[in-house]
Amino acid sequence: MSLSMSAASVPAITQMLAALSAILDKAASHAEARGIDPAELINARLAPDMLPLVRQVTMASDHAKGMVARLSGRDIPKFDDTESTFEELKERIAKTLAFVKSVPAIAIDGSEERDISLKLTSGRTLTFTGQSYLIQFALPNFYFHVTTAYDILRHKGLEIGKRDFMGPQP
Amino acid sequence: MSLSMSAASVPAITQMLAALSAILDKAASHAEARGIDPAELINARLAPDMLPLVRQVTMASDHAKGMVARLSGRDIPKFDDTESTFEELKERIAKTLAFVKSVPAIAIDGSEERDISLKLTSGRTLTFTGQSYLIQFALPNFYFHVTTAYDILRHKGLEIGKRDFMGPQP
């Protein structure tokens, strides 16, 4: 048995997004218990020119659905990026997971050599094989945003630890 | 051609650790240019009970060498964790990269079903197949520490962006 493109992507996405959703639950409870306006957490950021929590979560979602769609040759589902509450962010994660789970493994497998090009907001176009896209672009970006969401909430005093970040181990 | 265990791990490790080393260079220059004690950055953390930058870097190194050693059935190189300067952290990364590059791909490939068990500091033992260890434990942990190192420096005002995090694209 050898590692497949779906096995290298889908289990990581589902584990980390489920963990992130549970972390958002803890953040909502934390805000409620301490009388903190949830918007204070949702708009929190680590530096003035870094994206706030809400965008870290939507970008983690974007990289997850982008990865599965591009590798399987499907259109990337468009979401509106209008989330502004913990409940809406959790729905965004649930919609992302529903899409990821709707794509059969066989549609992702075999995409190692697929040509993948993406246009960055800067106008630059990056071209990859499926394999280099997954390992050297999509996963690092996905983990960047999931980790930074965690780091923002940790910085704001949420009592979470590495086990919350990792989610349930297989 | 199908994805191999080495192709799913080594290019990510080398890209991200090279990027982290370049970020540490920028941090050292930043400290010098502004008359900031480098130790202030090296000991900075995002929350009082989170690990400081120095430990985020050594733990990124630990997960990188642990991943390659466990998957290839080698002993994990022991480093002393005595780093306290940017120069020493960069040497730690260079030693880690030298080990990672010293292991032939063929020694890592085929490890999908290898039994891997690790004892956590909590005393708990986790057991994995090579594949679940890589995708659902080692890579998430590695990215956690690389991203948190970046986030700490961003929070401390270092002028870096996503391109610094990602390093040179393939």
mmCIF file of C-alpha atoms in Angstrom:
data_model
loop_
_atom_site.group_PDB
_atom_site.id
_atom_site.type_symbol
_atom_site.label_atom_id
_atom_site.label_comp_id
_atom_site.label_asym_id
_atom_site.label_seq_id
_atom_site.Cartn_x
_atom_site.Cartn_y
_atom_site.Cartn_z
ATOM 1 C CA MET A 1 0.000 0.000 0.000
ATOM 2 C CA SER A 2 1.342 3.455 -0.791
ATOM 3 C CA LEU A 3 0.410 6.924 0.332
ATOM 4 C CA SER A 4 -2.347 8.419 -1.806
ATOM 5 C CA MET A 5 -3.036 12.081 -2.481
ATOM 6 C CA SER A 6 -6.357 11.811 -0.629
ATOM 7 C CA ALA A 7 -4.725 10.107 2.376
ATOM 8 C CA ALA A 8 -2.118 12.887 2.510
ATOM 9 C CA SER A 9 -4.759 15.622 2.598
ATOM 10 C CA VAL A 10 -8.289 14.703 3.721
ATOM 11 C CA PRO A 11 -7.528 13.194 7.169
ATOM 12 C CA ALA A 12 -5.420 16.237 8.075
ATOM 13 C CA ILE A 13 -8.131 18.649 6.952
ATOM 14 C CA THR A 14 -10.936 16.861 8.785
ATOM 15 C CA GLN A 15 -8.917 16.449 11.992
ATOM 16 C CA MET A 16 -7.711 20.038 12.131
ATOM 17 C CA LEU A 17 -10.997 21.690 11.141
ATOM 18 C CA ALA A 18 -12.935 19.614 13.682
ATOM 19 C CA ALA A 19 -10.399 20.688 16.303
ATOM 20 C CA LEU A 20 -10.734 24.331 15.225
ATOM 21 C CA SER A 21 -14.519 24.148 15.481
ATOM 22 C CA ALA A 22 -14.222 22.813 19.052
ATOM 23 C CA ILE A 23 -11.772 25.612 19.883
ATOM 24 C CA LEU A 24 -14.307 28.181 18.621
ATOM 25 C CA ASP A 25 -16.878 26.598 20.956
ATOM 26 C CA LYS A 26 -14.490 27.090 23.847
ATOM 27 C CA ALA A 27 -13.885 30.681 22.779
ATOM 28 C CA ALA A 28 -17.650 31.388 22.691
ATOM 29 C CA SER A 29 -18.093 29.872 26.166
ATOM 30 C CA HIS A 30 -15.065 31.783 27.465
ATOM 31 C CA ALA A 31 -16.499 35.079 26.175
ATOM 32 C CA GLU A 32 -19.880 34.340 27.706
ATOM 33 C CA ALA A 33 -18.471 33.247 31.078
ATOM 34 C CA ARG A 34 -16.327 36.361 31.413
ATOM 35 C CA GLY A 35 -18.685 38.906 29.888
ATOM 36 C CA ILE A 36 -16.317 39.571 26.982
ATOM 37 C CA ASP A 37 -17.889 40.829 23.747
ATOM 38 C CA PRO A 38 -17.364 37.904 21.314
ATOM 39 C CA ALA A 39 -16.504 40.468 18.615
ATOM 40 C CA GLU A 40 -13.409 41.383 20.623
ATOM 41 C CA LEU A 41 -12.076 37.857 20.092
ATOM 42 C CA ILE A 42 -13.348 37.525 16.529
ATOM 43 C CA ASN A 43 -11.571 40.722 15.485
ATOM 44 C CA ALA A 44 -8.425 40.096 17.526
ATOM 45 C CA ARG A 45 -5.089 39.966 15.721
ATOM 46 C CA LEU A 46 -1.438 39.465 16.660
ATOM 47 C CA ALA A 47 -0.147 42.547 14.841
ATOM 48 C CA PRO A 48 -1.930 45.608 13.426
ATOM 49 C CA ASP A 49 -1.296 44.495 9.832
ATOM 50 C CA MET A 50 -2.113 40.806 10.362
ATOM 51 C CA LEU A 51 -5.525 39.323 9.619
ATOM 52 C CA PRO A 52 -7.954 38.964 12.535
ATOM 53 C CA LEU A 53 -9.273 35.662 13.859
ATOM 54 C CA VAL A 54 -12.349 35.730 11.612
ATOM 55 C CA ARG A 55 -10.169 35.831 8.492
ATOM 56 C CA GLN A 56 -7.727 33.239 9.781
ATOM 57 C CA VAL A 57 -10.681 30.855 10.057
ATOM 58 C CA THR A 58 -12.148 31.691 6.638
ATOM 59 C CA MET A 59 -8.713 31.351 5.037
ATOM 60 C CA ALA A 60 -8.158 27.965 6.672
ATOM 61 C CA SER A 61 -11.506 27.034 5.079
ATOM 62 C CA ASP A 62 -10.411 28.494 1.716
ATOM 63 C CA HIS A 63 -7.211 26.482 1.646
ATOM 64 C CA ALA A 64 -9.050 23.298 2.658
ATOM 65 C CA LYS A 65 -11.725 23.542 -0.032
ATOM 66 C CA GLY A 66 -9.239 24.889 -2.590
ATOM 67 C CA MET A 67 -6.946 21.918 -2.012
ATOM 68 C CA VAL A 68 -9.644 19.286 -2.421
ATOM 69 C CA ALA A 69 -11.280 21.045 -5.384
ATOM 70 C CA ARG A 70 -8.071 21.683 -7.317
ATOM 71 C CA LEU A 71 -6.676 18.198 -6.770
ATOM 72 C CA SER A 72 -9.956 16.587 -7.855
ATOM 73 C CA GLY A 73 -10.508 18.957 -10.802
ATOM 74 C CA ARG A 74 -13.728 20.389 -9.343
ATOM 75 C CA ASP A 75 -14.864 23.998 -9.099
ATOM 76 C CA ILE A 76 -14.011 25.551 -5.765
ATOM 77 C CA PRO A 77 -17.228 26.177 -3.794
ATOM 78 C CA LYS A 78 -17.706 29.917 -3.309
ATOM 79 C CA PHE A 79 -18.618 31.105 0.167
ATOM 80 C CA ASP A 80 -19.446 34.740 0.853
ATOM 81 C CA ASP A 81 -16.982 35.564 3.649
ATOM 82 C CA THR A 82 -19.693 37.352 5.637
ATOM 83 C CA GLU A 83 -19.145 35.486 8.907
ATOM 84 C CA SER A 84 -19.004 37.674 11.986
ATOM 85 C CA THR A 85 -19.980 35.401 14.904
ATOM 86 C CA PHE A 86 -18.628 32.184 16.368
ATOM 87 C CA GLU A 87 -21.807 30.420 15.266
ATOM 88 C CA GLU A 88 -21.313 31.567 11.662
ATOM 89 C CA LEU A 89 -17.648 30.581 11.697
ATOM 90 C CA LYS A 90 -18.612 27.126 12.905
ATOM 91 C CA GLU A 91 -21.164 26.866 10.080
ATOM 92 C CA ARG A 92 -18.431 27.894 7.638
ATOM 93 C CA ILE A 93 -16.239 25.076 8.927
ATOM 94 C CA ALA A 94 -19.156 22.618 8.735
ATOM 95 C CA LYS A 95 -19.878 23.616 5.092
ATOM 96 C CA THR A 96 -16.189 23.202 4.284
ATOM 97 C CA LEU A 97 -16.077 19.766 5.880
ATOM 98 C CA ALA A 98 -19.269 18.747 4.059
ATOM 99 C CA PHE A 99 -17.657 19.657 0.731
ATOM 100 C CA VAL A 100 -14.394 17.891 1.581
ATOM 101 C CA LYS A 101 -16.276 14.744 2.586
ATOM 102 C CA SER A 102 -18.458 14.876 -0.555
ATOM 103 C CA VAL A 103 -15.456 14.365 -2.846
ATOM 104 C CA PRO A 104 -14.630 10.679 -3.268
ATOM 105 C CA ALA A 105 -11.018 9.718 -2.518
ATOM 106 C CA ILE A 106 -10.693 8.290 -6.012
ATOM 107 C CA ALA A 107 -11.271 11.743 -7.525
ATOM 108 C CA ILE A 108 -8.292 13.127 -5.568
ATOM 109 C CA ASP A 109 -6.014 10.111 -5.995
ATOM 110 C CA GLY A 110 -3.752 10.079 -9.014
ATOM 111 C CA SER A 111 -3.426 13.881 -9.019
ATOM 112 C CA GLU A 112 0.330 13.799 -8.286
ATOM 113 C CA GLU A 113 1.270 15.110 -11.731
ATOM 114 C CA ARG A 114 -1.806 17.238 -12.435
ATOM 115 C CA ASP A 115 -0.927 20.799 -13.566
ATOM 116 C CA ILE A 116 -2.140 23.267 -11.005
ATOM 117 C CA SER A 117 -1.744 26.996 -11.446
ATOM 118 C CA LEU A 118 -3.060 29.642 -9.168
ATOM 119 C CA LYS A 119 -3.197 33.351 -9.475
ATOM 120 C CA LEU A 120 -2.297 35.138 -6.280
ATOM 121 C CA THR A 121 -3.976 38.386 -5.263
ATOM 122 C CA SER A 122 -0.611 40.031 -6.053
ATOM 123 C CA GLY A 123 -1.156 39.071 -9.726
ATOM 124 C CA ARG A 124 1.683 36.551 -9.648
ATOM 125 C CA THR A 125 0.813 33.100 -11.033
ATOM 126 C CA LEU A 126 2.262 30.021 -9.339
ATOM 127 C CA THR A 127 2.435 26.732 -11.215
ATOM 128 C CA PHE A 128 2.759 23.373 -9.539
ATOM 129 C CA THR A 129 2.335 19.677 -10.000
ATOM 130 C CA GLY A 130 -0.457 18.299 -7.812
ATOM 131 C CA GLN A 131 2.150 16.853 -5.483
ATOM 132 C CA SER A 132 4.223 20.020 -5.029
ATOM 133 C CA TYR A 133 1.005 22.054 -4.698
ATOM 134 C CA LEU A 134 -0.252 19.819 -1.888
ATOM 135 C CA ILE A 135 2.977 19.383 0.066
ATOM 136 C CA GLN A 136 4.694 22.713 -0.492
ATOM 137 C CA PHE A 137 1.833 25.182 -0.860
ATOM 138 C CA ALA A 138 -1.642 24.048 0.218
ATOM 139 C CA LEU A 139 -0.787 22.228 3.452
ATOM 140 C CA PRO A 140 1.671 24.885 4.723
ATOM 141 C CA ASN A 141 -0.922 27.596 4.034
ATOM 142 C CA PHE A 142 -3.707 25.591 5.654
ATOM 143 C CA TYR A 143 -1.647 24.952 8.785
ATOM 144 C CA PHE A 144 -0.525 28.568 8.897
ATOM 145 C CA HIS A 145 -4.093 29.815 9.288
ATOM 146 C CA VAL A 146 -5.279 27.065 11.642
ATOM 147 C CA THR A 147 -2.276 27.659 13.916
ATOM 148 C CA THR A 148 -2.581 31.436 13.803
ATOM 149 C CA ALA A 149 -6.285 31.199 14.764
ATOM 150 C CA TYR A 150 -5.193 29.126 17.788
ATOM 151 C CA ASP A 151 -2.345 31.528 18.586
ATOM 152 C CA ILE A 152 -4.671 34.552 18.519
ATOM 153 C CA LEU A 153 -7.060 32.921 20.987
ATOM 154 C CA ARG A 154 -4.202 31.758 23.211
ATOM 155 C CA HIS A 155 -2.845 35.297 23.175
ATOM 156 C CA LYS A 156 -6.297 36.575 24.211
ATOM 157 C CA GLY A 157 -6.264 34.301 27.271
ATOM 158 C CA LEU A 158 -8.320 31.319 26.108
ATOM 159 C CA GLU A 159 -7.461 28.262 28.184
ATOM 160 C CA ILE A 160 -6.609 25.785 25.465
ATOM 161 C CA GLY A 161 -3.576 23.613 24.863
ATOM 162 C CA LYS A 162 -1.841 21.529 22.242
ATOM 163 C CA ARG A 163 -4.425 18.761 22.581
ATOM 164 C CA ASP A 164 -7.137 21.200 21.511
ATOM 165 C CA PHE A 165 -5.059 22.166 18.496
ATOM 166 C CA MET A 166 -4.398 18.584 17.481
ATOM 167 C CA GLY A 167 -7.912 17.294 17.986
ATOM 168 C CA PRO A 168 -8.625 13.615 18.542
ATOM 169 C CA GLN A 169 -5.671 11.464 17.471
ATOM 170 C CA PRO A 170 -6.439 8.656 14.983
ATOM 171 C CA MET B 1 4.094 7.882 -10.217
ATOM 172 C CA SER B 2 2.552 7.989 -6.748
ATOM 173 C CA LEU B 3 3.205 10.066 -3.698
ATOM 174 C CA SER B 4 5.948 8.617 -1.520
ATOM 175 C CA MET B 5 6.446 9.026 2.212
ATOM 176 C CA SER B 6 9.688 10.928 1.588
ATOM 177 C CA ALA B 7 8.027 13.245 -0.965
ATOM 178 C CA ALA B 8 5.249 13.978 1.538
ATOM 179 C CA SER B 9 7.707 14.993 4.261
ATOM 180 C CA VAL B 10 11.223 16.023 3.232
ATOM 181 C CA PRO B 11 10.402 18.870 0.775
ATOM 182 C CA ALA B 12 8.072 20.446 3.337
ATOM 183 C CA ILE B 13 10.669 20.210 6.101
ATOM 184 C CA THR B 14 13.483 21.648 3.999
ATOM 185 C CA GLN B 15 11.353 24.483 2.597
ATOM 186 C CA MET B 16 9.907 25.544 5.945
ATOM 187 C CA LEU B 17 13.137 25.255 7.961
ATOM 188 C CA ALA B 18 15.084 27.225 5.338
ATOM 189 C CA ALA B 19 12.355 29.877 5.516
ATOM 190 C CA LEU B 20 12.514 29.889 9.328
ATOM 191 C CA SER B 21 16.278 30.312 9.253
ATOM 192 C CA ALA B 22 15.910 33.339 6.946
ATOM 193 C CA ILE B 23 13.254 34.776 9.290
ATOM 194 C CA LEU B 24 15.689 34.434 12.217
ATOM 195 C CA ASP B 25 18.244 36.390 10.162
ATOM 196 C CA LYS B 26 15.697 39.145 9.704
ATOM 197 C CA ALA B 27 14.920 39.091 13.420
ATOM 198 C CA ALA B 28 18.621 39.437 14.302
ATOM 199 C CA SER B 29 19.004 42.375 11.871
ATOM 200 C CA HIS B 30 15.816 43.957 13.208
ATOM 201 C CA ALA B 31 17.090 43.745 16.790
ATOM 202 C CA GLU B 32 20.447 45.212 15.822
ATOM 203 C CA ALA B 33 18.955 48.041 13.744
ATOM 204 C CA ARG B 34 16.604 49.119 16.530
ATOM 205 C CA GLY B 35 18.862 48.514 19.505
ATOM 206 C CA ILE B 36 16.599 45.774 20.868
ATOM 207 C CA ASP B 37 18.241 43.118 23.057
ATOM 208 C CA PRO B 38 18.018 39.940 20.903
ATOM 209 C CA ALA B 39 17.116 38.015 24.088
ATOM 210 C CA GLU B 40 13.879 40.000 24.241
ATOM 211 C CA LEU B 41 12.795 38.411 20.962
ATOM 212 C CA ILE B 42 14.254 34.990 21.705
ATOM 213 C CA ASN B 43 12.338 34.774 24.982
ATOM 214 C CA ALA B 44 9.125 36.351 23.674
ATOM 215 C CA ARG B 45 5.892 34.378 23.904
ATOM 216 C CA LEU B 46 2.248 34.906 22.983
ATOM 217 C CA ALA B 47 0.846 33.943 26.389
ATOM 218 C CA PRO B 48 2.513 33.559 29.803
ATOM 219 C CA ASP B 49 2.096 29.763 29.704
ATOM 220 C CA MET B 50 3.129 29.286 26.071
ATOM 221 C CA LEU B 51 6.658 28.372 25.027
ATOM 222 C CA PRO B 52 8.967 31.217 23.962
ATOM 223 C CA LEU B 53 10.428 31.665 20.490
ATOM 224 C CA VAL B 54 13.589 29.713 21.336
ATOM 225 C CA ARG B 55 11.559 26.622 22.228
ATOM 226 C CA GLN B 56 9.229 26.970 19.241
ATOM 227 C CA VAL B 57 12.311 26.756 17.026
ATOM 228 C CA THR B 58 13.882 23.816 18.867
ATOM 229 C CA MET B 59 10.546 21.967 18.839
ATOM 230 C CA ALA B 60 10.133 22.545 15.098
ATOM 231 C CA SER B 61 13.602 20.981 14.810
ATOM 232 C CA ASP B 62 12.590 18.097 17.113
ATOM 233 C CA HIS B 63 9.510 17.262 15.050
ATOM 234 C CA ALA B 64 11.494 17.466 11.809
ATOM 235 C CA LYS B 65 14.274 15.128 12.929
ATOM 236 C CA GLY B 66 11.832 12.900 14.809
ATOM 237 C CA MET B 67 9.699 12.472 11.702
ATOM 238 C CA VAL B 68 12.582 11.514 9.416
ATOM 239 C CA ALA B 69 14.252 9.276 12.023
ATOM 240 C CA ARG B 70 11.088 7.397 13.021
ATOM 241 C CA LEU B 71 9.900 6.861 9.462
ATOM 242 C CA SER B 72 13.321 5.585 8.370
ATOM 243 C CA GLY B 73 13.861 3.466 11.514
ATOM 244 C CA ARG B 74 16.907 5.449 12.614
ATOM 245 C CA ASP B 75 17.812 6.767 16.060
ATOM 246 C CA ILE B 76 16.707 10.335 16.571
ATOM 247 C CA PRO B 77 19.769 12.603 16.766
ATOM 248 C CA LYS B 78 19.991 14.154 20.236
ATOM 249 C CA PHE B 79 20.675 17.869 20.437
ATOM 250 C CA ASP B 80 21.263 19.590 23.757
ATOM 251 C CA ASP B 81 18.610 22.332 23.661
ATOM 252 C CA THR B 82 21.093 24.896 24.922
ATOM 253 C CA GLU B 83 20.500 27.474 22.183
ATOM 254 C CA SER B 84 20.083 31.041 23.392
ATOM 255 C CA THR B 85 21.069 33.251 20.445
ATOM 256 C CA PHE B 86 19.851 33.681 16.877
ATOM 257 C CA GLU B 87 23.177 32.316 15.650
ATOM 258 C CA GLU B 88 22.788 29.174 17.749
ATOM 259 C CA LEU B 89 19.190 28.686 16.619
ATOM 260 C CA LYS B 90 20.307 28.948 13.008
ATOM 261 C CA GLU B 91 23.003 26.328 13.692
ATOM 262 C CA ARG B 92 20.342 24.095 15.240
ATOM 263 C CA ILE B 93 18.257 24.404 12.068
ATOM 264 C CA ALA B 94 21.323 23.731 9.898
ATOM 265 C CA LYS B 95 22.144 20.573 11.912
ATOM 266 C CA THR B 96 18.546 19.433 11.587
ATOM 267 C CA LEU B 97 18.572 19.998 7.826
ATOM 268 C CA ALA B 98 21.902 18.174 7.510
ATOM 269 C CA PHE B 99 20.402 15.140 9.248
ATOM 270 C CA VAL B 100 17.211 15.256 7.165
ATOM 271 C CA LYS B 101 19.246 15.460 3.961
ATOM 272 C CA SER B 102 21.557 12.626 5.073
ATOM 273 C CA VAL B 103 18.708 10.110 5.090
ATOM 274 C CA PRO B 104 18.134 8.611 1.620
ATOM 275 C CA ALA B 105 14.553 8.836 0.334
ATOM 276 C CA ILE B 106 14.482 5.077 -0.070
ATOM 277 C CA ALA B 107 14.911 4.624 3.704
ATOM 278 C CA ILE B 108 11.763 6.693 4.332
ATOM 279 C CA ASP B 109 9.703 5.306 1.457
ATOM 280 C CA GLY B 110 7.592 2.275 2.180
ATOM 281 C CA SER B 111 7.032 3.293 5.808
ATOM 282 C CA GLU B 112 3.255 3.753 5.361
ATOM 283 C CA GLU B 113 2.405 0.744 7.548
ATOM 284 C CA ARG B 114 5.367 0.875 9.911
ATOM 285 C CA ASP B 115 4.321 0.711 13.596
ATOM 286 C CA ILE B 116 5.264 3.931 15.304
ATOM 287 C CA SER B 117 4.654 4.531 18.967
ATOM 288 C CA LEU B 118 5.704 7.522 20.937
ATOM 289 C CA LYS B 119 5.628 8.271 24.592
ATOM 290 C CA LEU B 120 4.461 11.781 25.353
ATOM 291 C CA THR B 121 5.880 13.770 28.243
ATOM 292 C CA SER B 122 2.471 13.257 29.899
ATOM 293 C CA GLY B 123 3.252 9.503 30.049
ATOM 294 C CA ARG B 124 0.573 8.702 27.467
ATOM 295 C CA THR B 125 1.713 6.455 24.606
ATOM 296 C CA LEU B 126 0.377 7.128 21.104
ATOM 297 C CA THR B 127 0.505 4.413 18.471
ATOM 298 C CA PHE B 128 0.307 5.057 14.754
ATOM 299 C CA THR B 129 0.986 3.607 11.370
ATOM 300 C CA GLY B 130 3.736 5.500 9.555
ATOM 301 C CA GLN B 131 1.123 7.157 7.386
ATOM 302 C CA SER B 132 -1.154 8.349 10.202
ATOM 303 C CA TYR B 133 1.895 9.445 12.214
ATOM 304 C CA LEU B 134 3.164 11.589 9.340
ATOM 305 C CA ILE B 135 -0.125 13.127 8.211
ATOM 306 C CA GLN B 136 -2.008 13.420 11.476
ATOM 307 C CA PHE B 137 0.697 13.934 14.084
ATOM 308 C CA ALA B 138 4.170 14.865 12.858
ATOM 309 C CA LEU B 139 3.293 17.402 10.161
ATOM 310 C CA PRO B 140 0.614 19.215 12.236
ATOM 311 C CA ASN B 141 3.056 19.471 15.155
ATOM 312 C CA PHE B 142 5.885 20.641 12.912
ATOM 313 C CA TYR B 143 3.720 23.332 11.313
ATOM 314 C CA PHE B 144 2.382 24.373 14.698
ATOM 315 C CA HIS B 145 5.840 25.312 15.951
ATOM 316 C CA VAL B 146 7.079 26.880 12.692
ATOM 317 C CA THR B 147 3.940 29.036 12.494
ATOM 318 C CA THR B 148 4.022 29.996 16.155
ATOM 319 C CA ALA B 149 7.670 31.080 15.824
ATOM 320 C CA TYR B 150 6.580 33.325 12.923
ATOM 321 C CA ASP B 151 3.556 34.595 14.879
ATOM 322 C CA ILE B 152 5.691 35.524 17.903
ATOM 323 C CA LEU B 153 8.056 37.584 15.756
ATOM 324 C CA ARG B 154 5.167 39.214 13.873
ATOM 325 C CA HIS B 155 3.610 40.073 17.222
ATOM 326 C CA LYS B 156 6.910 41.636 18.311
ATOM 327 C CA GLY B 157 6.883 43.930 15.265
ATOM 328 C CA LEU B 158 9.172 42.119 12.839
ATOM 329 C CA GLU B 159 8.410 43.187 9.272
ATOM 330 C CA ILE B 160 7.844 39.849 7.633
ATOM 331 C CA GLY B 161 4.976 38.472 5.576
ATOM 332 C CA LYS B 162 3.511 35.270 4.234
ATOM 333 C CA ARG B 163 6.256 34.978 1.615
ATOM 334 C CA ASP B 164 8.849 34.809 4.372
ATOM 335 C CA PHE B 165 6.846 32.063 6.056
ATOM 336 C CA MET B 166 6.464 30.030 2.864
ATOM 337 C CA GLY B 167 10.025 30.402 1.665
ATOM 338 C CA PRO B 168 10.953 29.927 -1.977
ATOM 339 C CA GLN B 169 8.196 28.125 -3.883
ATOM 340 C CA PRO B 170 9.262 25.043 -5.835
#
